[in-house]
Amino acid sequence: MSHFLLEKHRHLPAYVPGDHEEGEGFIRLNTNESPYPPSPGVRDAVAGEIGRLNYYNDPDCTALRQALSGLYSLAPDQVIAGNGSDEVLYLAFMAFADETHPIVLPDITYGYYDLFAAALGIPLVRKPLDEDFSIDYRDYLNVGQTVLFPNPNAPTGRALPLWQIGEIAKSNPENVVIVDEAYVDFGGETCLPMTRQYPNLLVVRTFSKSRSLAGARLGYAMAQSELIAALETVRNAVNLYSVSRMAQAAGVAAIAENDYYMANCRKIIEARDYTTRMLRAQGFEVLPSLGNFVFAKPRAMSAGVLAERLRERGILVRHWDKERIGDYLRITIGTMQEMQALEAAIEMIFGRA
Ligand code: PMP
């Protein structure tokens, strides 16, 4: 470790991403990506930017914000784009929390929140999920701190009903309530319309999951314009040009071809239903999921061993060797063929084929 690194950064936790084998033969059910490639318009739009890479990108992401505001019936100043929703979330942490302003969030949730908080010295107040892994919205009422949760939550796939989000926003009027809707397009309900009523509600989204652009790094947030302006203030101070020309063009083109992506979401929902039934038939306990993944507990074998056996057969799934969730696997939903390959592999491993 370099002695130049400040003491306060020496114990930063490391985010452990899912393995990224891209070679032939691996079925990647471990990082919640889309199995479907970007639409043709995205390829053309990205290619069209190559000849203009000598020019800086538009720091305001004007065309992208217009496209998003059109899609969601907002004004363009109610949208901010970022380098993945990770960046948007990081900016929200910077804007609304610090050493003396903690963030309240579920104890089991998206792992990067921990790292942002550690990097920025923000204390986290963790509210345990219920026994069935659902968020109890009452834990977040009148907390008087910034609140954050994904809806649906990751890695559980469970969602809160909108009225409960409304209660959380209403009872914390002096604090921002950040709802990370990374997975909302897979059957969840968005709380976006409630931003009209609640000036403290911030909805964060990504192009990484339902819009097949994980590698482009494109996310965004929507809220009343004042809240978005607050994020812009912070963003302009740290990385004005964080959304590349290619990412902006890809986003605009993806919105123009929205039907393609929504059709893919329907296919993923179908494959998720199939996978849930299949895993239950194989003896797994499977949480009801509204994401592009399921959280499932094998009964015939430990989750860690099964992840390893699947890997030997070229199928990657996600396992965390952690308290409460160590018995579970998070399995991304791919194409129907990929899920059938998973089924065949499980049958082989359990010796039933
Ligand atoms: N939020 C949640 C809940 C996630 O699971 C992820 C990624 N897996 C993200 C945000 C970040 O996505 P991205 O930075 O690719 O937009």
PDB file of C-alpha atoms in Angstrom, residues 41-219:
ATOM      1  CA  GLY A  41     -30.300   2.372 -33.981  1.00  0.00           C
ATOM      2  CA  VAL A  42     -27.944   2.368 -31.008  1.00  0.00           C
ATOM      3  CA  ARG A  43     -25.156   0.805 -33.044  1.00  0.00           C
ATOM      4  CA  ASP A  44     -25.602   3.427 -35.787  1.00  0.00           C
ATOM      5  CA  ALA A  45     -25.798   6.300 -33.313  1.00  0.00           C
ATOM      6  CA  VAL A  46     -22.649   5.231 -31.484  1.00  0.00           C
ATOM      7  CA  ALA A  47     -20.793   4.688 -34.764  1.00  0.00           C
ATOM      8  CA  GLY A  48     -21.920   8.146 -35.882  1.00  0.00           C
ATOM      9  CA  GLU A  49     -20.140   9.757 -32.949  1.00  0.00           C
ATOM     10  CA  ILE A  50     -16.723   8.285 -33.700  1.00  0.00           C
ATOM     11  CA  GLY A  51     -15.809  10.948 -36.240  1.00  0.00           C
ATOM     12  CA  ARG A  52     -16.694  13.659 -33.724  1.00  0.00           C
ATOM     13  CA  LEU A  53     -14.656  12.375 -30.798  1.00  0.00           C
ATOM     14  CA  ASN A  54     -12.216  15.251 -31.199  1.00  0.00           C
ATOM     15  CA  TYR A  55     -14.975  17.496 -29.827  1.00  0.00           C
ATOM     16  CA  TYR A  56     -16.078  17.479 -26.211  1.00  0.00           C
ATOM     17  CA  ASN A  57     -19.436  15.965 -25.462  1.00  0.00           C
ATOM     18  CA  ASP A  58     -22.416  18.092 -24.463  1.00  0.00           C
ATOM     19  CA  PRO A  59     -22.042  18.526 -20.681  1.00  0.00           C
ATOM     20  CA  ASP A  60     -25.775  19.203 -20.356  1.00  0.00           C
ATOM     21  CA  CYS A  61     -26.758  16.022 -22.216  1.00  0.00           C
ATOM     22  CA  THR A  62     -29.397  18.166 -23.904  1.00  0.00           C
ATOM     23  CA  ALA A  63     -30.716  15.686 -26.471  1.00  0.00           C
ATOM     24  CA  LEU A  64     -30.738  12.843 -23.977  1.00  0.00           C
ATOM     25  CA  ARG A  65     -32.580  14.842 -21.353  1.00  0.00           C
ATOM     26  CA  GLN A  66     -35.084  15.919 -23.961  1.00  0.00           C
ATOM     27  CA  ALA A  67     -35.641  12.339 -25.027  1.00  0.00           C
ATOM     28  CA  LEU A  68     -36.064  11.149 -21.433  1.00  0.00           C
ATOM     29  CA  SER A  69     -38.333  14.011 -20.492  1.00  0.00           C
ATOM     30  CA  GLY A  70     -40.456  13.240 -23.558  1.00  0.00           C
ATOM     31  CA  LEU A  71     -40.686   9.578 -22.625  1.00  0.00           C
ATOM     32  CA  TYR A  72     -41.711  10.306 -19.037  1.00  0.00           C
ATOM     33  CA  SER A  73     -43.708  13.539 -19.574  1.00  0.00           C
ATOM     34  CA  LEU A  74     -41.371  15.755 -17.564  1.00  0.00           C
ATOM     35  CA  ALA A  75     -39.513  18.993 -18.239  1.00  0.00           C
ATOM     36  CA  PRO A  76     -35.857  18.530 -19.308  1.00  0.00           C
ATOM     37  CA  ASP A  77     -34.675  20.246 -16.121  1.00  0.00           C
ATOM     38  CA  GLN A  78     -36.249  17.442 -14.136  1.00  0.00           C
ATOM     39  CA  VAL A  79     -33.687  14.973 -15.457  1.00  0.00           C
ATOM     40  CA  ILE A  80     -29.957  14.580 -14.891  1.00  0.00           C
ATOM     41  CA  ALA A  81     -27.799  11.956 -16.608  1.00  0.00           C
ATOM     42  CA  GLY A  82     -24.674  10.323 -15.256  1.00  0.00           C
ATOM     43  CA  ASN A  83     -21.953   7.787 -15.943  1.00  0.00           C
ATOM     44  CA  GLY A  84     -24.098   4.851 -14.931  1.00  0.00           C
ATOM     45  CA  SER A  85     -26.614   5.169 -12.136  1.00  0.00           C
ATOM     46  CA  ASP A  86     -23.633   4.506  -9.863  1.00  0.00           C
ATOM     47  CA  GLU A  87     -22.403   8.006 -10.595  1.00  0.00           C
ATOM     48  CA  VAL A  88     -25.837   9.527 -10.098  1.00  0.00           C
ATOM     49  CA  LEU A  89     -26.111   7.749  -6.748  1.00  0.00           C
ATOM     50  CA  TYR A  90     -22.640   8.892  -5.746  1.00  0.00           C
ATOM     51  CA  LEU A  91     -23.590  12.474  -6.583  1.00  0.00           C
ATOM     52  CA  ALA A  92     -26.722  12.123  -4.475  1.00  0.00           C
ATOM     53  CA  PHE A  93     -24.619  10.862  -1.576  1.00  0.00           C
ATOM     54  CA  MET A  94     -22.310  13.863  -1.982  1.00  0.00           C
ATOM     55  CA  ALA A  95     -25.165  16.302  -2.295  1.00  0.00           C
ATOM     56  CA  PHE A  96     -27.379  15.155   0.564  1.00  0.00           C
ATOM     57  CA  ALA A  97     -25.211  13.370   3.135  1.00  0.00           C
ATOM     58  CA  ASP A  98     -21.880  13.721   4.933  1.00  0.00           C
ATOM     59  CA  GLU A  99     -20.179  12.763   8.210  1.00  0.00           C
ATOM     60  CA  THR A 100     -22.975  14.299  10.253  1.00  0.00           C
ATOM     61  CA  HIS A 101     -25.859  13.531   7.894  1.00  0.00           C
ATOM     62  CA  PRO A 102     -26.271   9.734   7.671  1.00  0.00           C
ATOM     63  CA  ILE A 103     -28.227   7.703   5.164  1.00  0.00           C
ATOM     64  CA  VAL A 104     -30.881   5.222   6.252  1.00  0.00           C
ATOM     65  CA  LEU A 105     -31.110   2.102   4.084  1.00  0.00           C
ATOM     66  CA  PRO A 106     -31.915  -1.635   4.216  1.00  0.00           C
ATOM     67  CA  ASP A 107     -29.285  -3.958   5.699  1.00  0.00           C
ATOM     68  CA  ILE A 108     -29.443  -6.204   2.656  1.00  0.00           C
ATOM     69  CA  THR A 109     -29.266  -4.193  -0.535  1.00  0.00           C
ATOM     70  CA  TYR A 110     -27.058  -3.081  -3.430  1.00  0.00           C
ATOM     71  CA  GLY A 111     -23.441  -3.387  -2.328  1.00  0.00           C
ATOM     72  CA  TYR A 112     -22.052  -0.225  -3.857  1.00  0.00           C
ATOM     73  CA  TYR A 113     -23.981   2.010  -1.440  1.00  0.00           C
ATOM     74  CA  ASP A 114     -21.571   0.852   1.270  1.00  0.00           C
ATOM     75  CA  LEU A 115     -18.572   1.878  -0.777  1.00  0.00           C
ATOM     76  CA  PHE A 116     -19.886   5.317  -1.660  1.00  0.00           C
ATOM     77  CA  ALA A 117     -20.601   5.919   2.003  1.00  0.00           C
ATOM     78  CA  ALA A 118     -17.154   4.681   3.036  1.00  0.00           C
ATOM     79  CA  ALA A 119     -15.440   6.847   0.432  1.00  0.00           C
ATOM     80  CA  LEU A 120     -17.347   9.922   1.541  1.00  0.00           C
ATOM     81  CA  GLY A 121     -17.254   9.224   5.285  1.00  0.00           C
ATOM     82  CA  ILE A 122     -21.039   8.959   5.493  1.00  0.00           C
ATOM     83  CA  PRO A 123     -22.452   6.856   8.341  1.00  0.00           C
ATOM     84  CA  LEU A 124     -25.120   4.347   7.309  1.00  0.00           C
ATOM     85  CA  VAL A 125     -28.099   3.441   9.449  1.00  0.00           C
ATOM     86  CA  ARG A 126     -29.136  -0.058   8.394  1.00  0.00           C
ATOM     87  CA  LYS A 127     -32.689  -1.232   8.846  1.00  0.00           C
ATOM     88  CA  PRO A 128     -32.933  -5.026   8.870  1.00  0.00           C
ATOM     89  CA  LEU A 129     -35.176  -6.598   6.274  1.00  0.00           C
ATOM     90  CA  ASP A 130     -38.009  -8.731   7.608  1.00  0.00           C
ATOM     91  CA  GLU A 131     -37.640 -12.496   7.887  1.00  0.00           C
ATOM     92  CA  ASP A 132     -39.088 -12.850   4.385  1.00  0.00           C
ATOM     93  CA  PHE A 133     -36.563 -10.280   3.069  1.00  0.00           C
ATOM     94  CA  SER A 134     -39.130  -7.543   2.582  1.00  0.00           C
ATOM     95  CA  ILE A 135     -38.551  -3.915   3.559  1.00  0.00           C
ATOM     96  CA  ASP A 136     -40.770  -2.767   6.414  1.00  0.00           C
ATOM     97  CA  TYR A 137     -41.669   0.765   5.334  1.00  0.00           C
ATOM     98  CA  ARG A 138     -42.417   1.731   8.929  1.00  0.00           C
ATOM     99  CA  ASP A 139     -38.673   1.586   9.634  1.00  0.00           C
ATOM    100  CA  TYR A 140     -38.269   4.618   7.379  1.00  0.00           C
ATOM    101  CA  LEU A 141     -41.055   6.837   8.686  1.00  0.00           C
ATOM    102  CA  ASN A 142     -40.045  10.083  10.439  1.00  0.00           C
ATOM    103  CA  VAL A 143     -36.351   9.161  10.437  1.00  0.00           C
ATOM    104  CA  GLY A 144     -35.268  12.724   9.665  1.00  0.00           C
ATOM    105  CA  GLN A 145     -32.333  11.490   7.544  1.00  0.00           C
ATOM    106  CA  THR A 146     -31.737  10.809   3.876  1.00  0.00           C
ATOM    107  CA  VAL A 147     -33.450   7.538   2.960  1.00  0.00           C
ATOM    108  CA  LEU A 148     -32.315   5.187   0.209  1.00  0.00           C
ATOM    109  CA  PHE A 149     -33.615   1.883  -1.108  1.00  0.00           C
ATOM    110  CA  PRO A 150     -33.929   0.168  -4.451  1.00  0.00           C
ATOM    111  CA  ASN A 151     -37.439  -0.650  -5.580  1.00  0.00           C
ATOM    112  CA  PRO A 152     -37.476  -3.531  -6.340  1.00  0.00           C
ATOM    113  CA  ASN A 153     -34.669  -4.207  -3.889  1.00  0.00           C
ATOM    114  CA  ALA A 154     -31.507  -6.029  -4.931  1.00  0.00           C
ATOM    115  CA  PRO A 155     -30.598  -8.831  -4.548  1.00  0.00           C
ATOM    116  CA  THR A 156     -33.992  -9.915  -3.217  1.00  0.00           C
ATOM    117  CA  GLY A 157     -36.260  -8.710  -6.023  1.00  0.00           C
ATOM    118  CA  ARG A 158     -38.942  -7.676  -3.551  1.00  0.00           C
ATOM    119  CA  ALA A 159     -40.762  -4.380  -4.045  1.00  0.00           C
ATOM    120  CA  LEU A 160     -42.599  -1.886  -1.866  1.00  0.00           C
ATOM    121  CA  PRO A 161     -46.065  -0.749  -2.893  1.00  0.00           C
ATOM    122  CA  LEU A 162     -46.200   2.885  -3.990  1.00  0.00           C
ATOM    123  CA  TRP A 163     -48.386   4.062  -1.131  1.00  0.00           C
ATOM    124  CA  GLN A 164     -45.682   3.028   1.311  1.00  0.00           C
ATOM    125  CA  ILE A 165     -43.090   5.053  -0.601  1.00  0.00           C
ATOM    126  CA  GLY A 166     -45.507   7.985  -0.417  1.00  0.00           C
ATOM    127  CA  GLU A 167     -45.722   7.587   3.356  1.00  0.00           C
ATOM    128  CA  ILE A 168     -41.923   7.545   3.626  1.00  0.00           C
ATOM    129  CA  ALA A 169     -41.578  10.696   1.508  1.00  0.00           C
ATOM    130  CA  LYS A 170     -44.400  12.446   3.368  1.00  0.00           C
ATOM    131  CA  SER A 171     -42.993  11.693   6.815  1.00  0.00           C
ATOM    132  CA  ASN A 172     -39.464  12.947   5.991  1.00  0.00           C
ATOM    133  CA  PRO A 173     -40.227  16.275   4.310  1.00  0.00           C
ATOM    134  CA  GLU A 174     -36.868  17.815   5.190  1.00  0.00           C
ATOM    135  CA  ASN A 175     -34.833  14.931   3.761  1.00  0.00           C
ATOM    136  CA  VAL A 176     -34.344  13.392   0.369  1.00  0.00           C
ATOM    137  CA  VAL A 177     -35.817   9.966  -0.279  1.00  0.00           C
ATOM    138  CA  ILE A 178     -33.816   8.237  -3.003  1.00  0.00           C
ATOM    139  CA  VAL A 179     -35.597   5.415  -4.777  1.00  0.00           C
ATOM    140  CA  ASP A 180     -33.244   3.393  -6.964  1.00  0.00           C
ATOM    141  CA  GLU A 181     -35.426   2.017  -9.746  1.00  0.00           C
ATOM    142  CA  ALA A 182     -32.656   0.122 -11.551  1.00  0.00           C
ATOM    143  CA  TYR A 183     -34.995  -2.871 -11.990  1.00  0.00           C
ATOM    144  CA  VAL A 184     -38.391  -1.222 -12.247  1.00  0.00           C
ATOM    145  CA  ASP A 185     -38.983  -2.136 -15.901  1.00  0.00           C
ATOM    146  CA  PHE A 186     -39.312  -5.835 -15.105  1.00  0.00           C
ATOM    147  CA  GLY A 187     -42.799  -5.637 -13.682  1.00  0.00           C
ATOM    148  CA  GLY A 188     -42.404  -3.110 -10.862  1.00  0.00           C
ATOM    149  CA  GLU A 189     -44.324   0.111 -10.447  1.00  0.00           C
ATOM    150  CA  THR A 190     -42.526   3.414 -10.694  1.00  0.00           C
ATOM    151  CA  CYS A 191     -42.958   6.115  -8.076  1.00  0.00           C
ATOM    152  CA  LEU A 192     -42.083   8.751 -10.676  1.00  0.00           C
ATOM    153  CA  PRO A 193     -45.595  10.315 -10.745  1.00  0.00           C
ATOM    154  CA  MET A 194     -45.260  10.939  -6.998  1.00  0.00           C
ATOM    155  CA  THR A 195     -42.354  13.338  -7.602  1.00  0.00           C
ATOM    156  CA  ARG A 196     -45.039  15.895  -8.523  1.00  0.00           C
ATOM    157  CA  GLN A 197     -46.365  15.704  -5.001  1.00  0.00           C
ATOM    158  CA  TYR A 198     -43.104  15.223  -3.085  1.00  0.00           C
ATOM    159  CA  PRO A 199     -40.262  17.676  -3.696  1.00  0.00           C
ATOM    160  CA  ASN A 200     -37.947  15.413  -1.683  1.00  0.00           C
ATOM    161  CA  LEU A 201     -38.397  12.320  -3.865  1.00  0.00           C
ATOM    162  CA  LEU A 202     -35.521  11.389  -6.206  1.00  0.00           C
ATOM    163  CA  VAL A 203     -35.954   8.531  -8.672  1.00  0.00           C
ATOM    164  CA  VAL A 204     -32.737   6.984  -9.991  1.00  0.00           C
ATOM    165  CA  ARG A 205     -32.707   4.796 -13.118  1.00  0.00           C
ATOM    166  CA  THR A 206     -30.229   3.081 -15.385  1.00  0.00           C
ATOM    167  CA  PHE A 207     -29.875   2.053 -19.015  1.00  0.00           C
ATOM    168  CA  SER A 208     -27.806  -0.934 -17.857  1.00  0.00           C
ATOM    169  CA  LYS A 209     -30.560  -3.470 -17.294  1.00  0.00           C
ATOM    170  CA  SER A 210     -33.753  -3.074 -19.299  1.00  0.00           C
ATOM    171  CA  ARG A 211     -32.005  -1.094 -22.048  1.00  0.00           C
ATOM    172  CA  SER A 212     -29.046  -3.359 -22.747  1.00  0.00           C
ATOM    173  CA  LEU A 213     -26.395  -0.645 -22.213  1.00  0.00           C
ATOM    174  CA  ALA A 214     -24.463  -1.770 -19.145  1.00  0.00           C
ATOM    175  CA  GLY A 215     -21.152  -1.267 -20.929  1.00  0.00           C
ATOM    176  CA  ALA A 216     -22.042   2.236 -22.114  1.00  0.00           C
ATOM    177  CA  ARG A 217     -22.347   3.522 -18.523  1.00  0.00           C
ATOM    178  CA  LEU A 218     -25.537   5.535 -18.593  1.00  0.00           C
ATOM    179  CA  GLY A 219     -27.879   6.322 -15.744  1.00  0.00           C
TER     180      GLY A 219
END
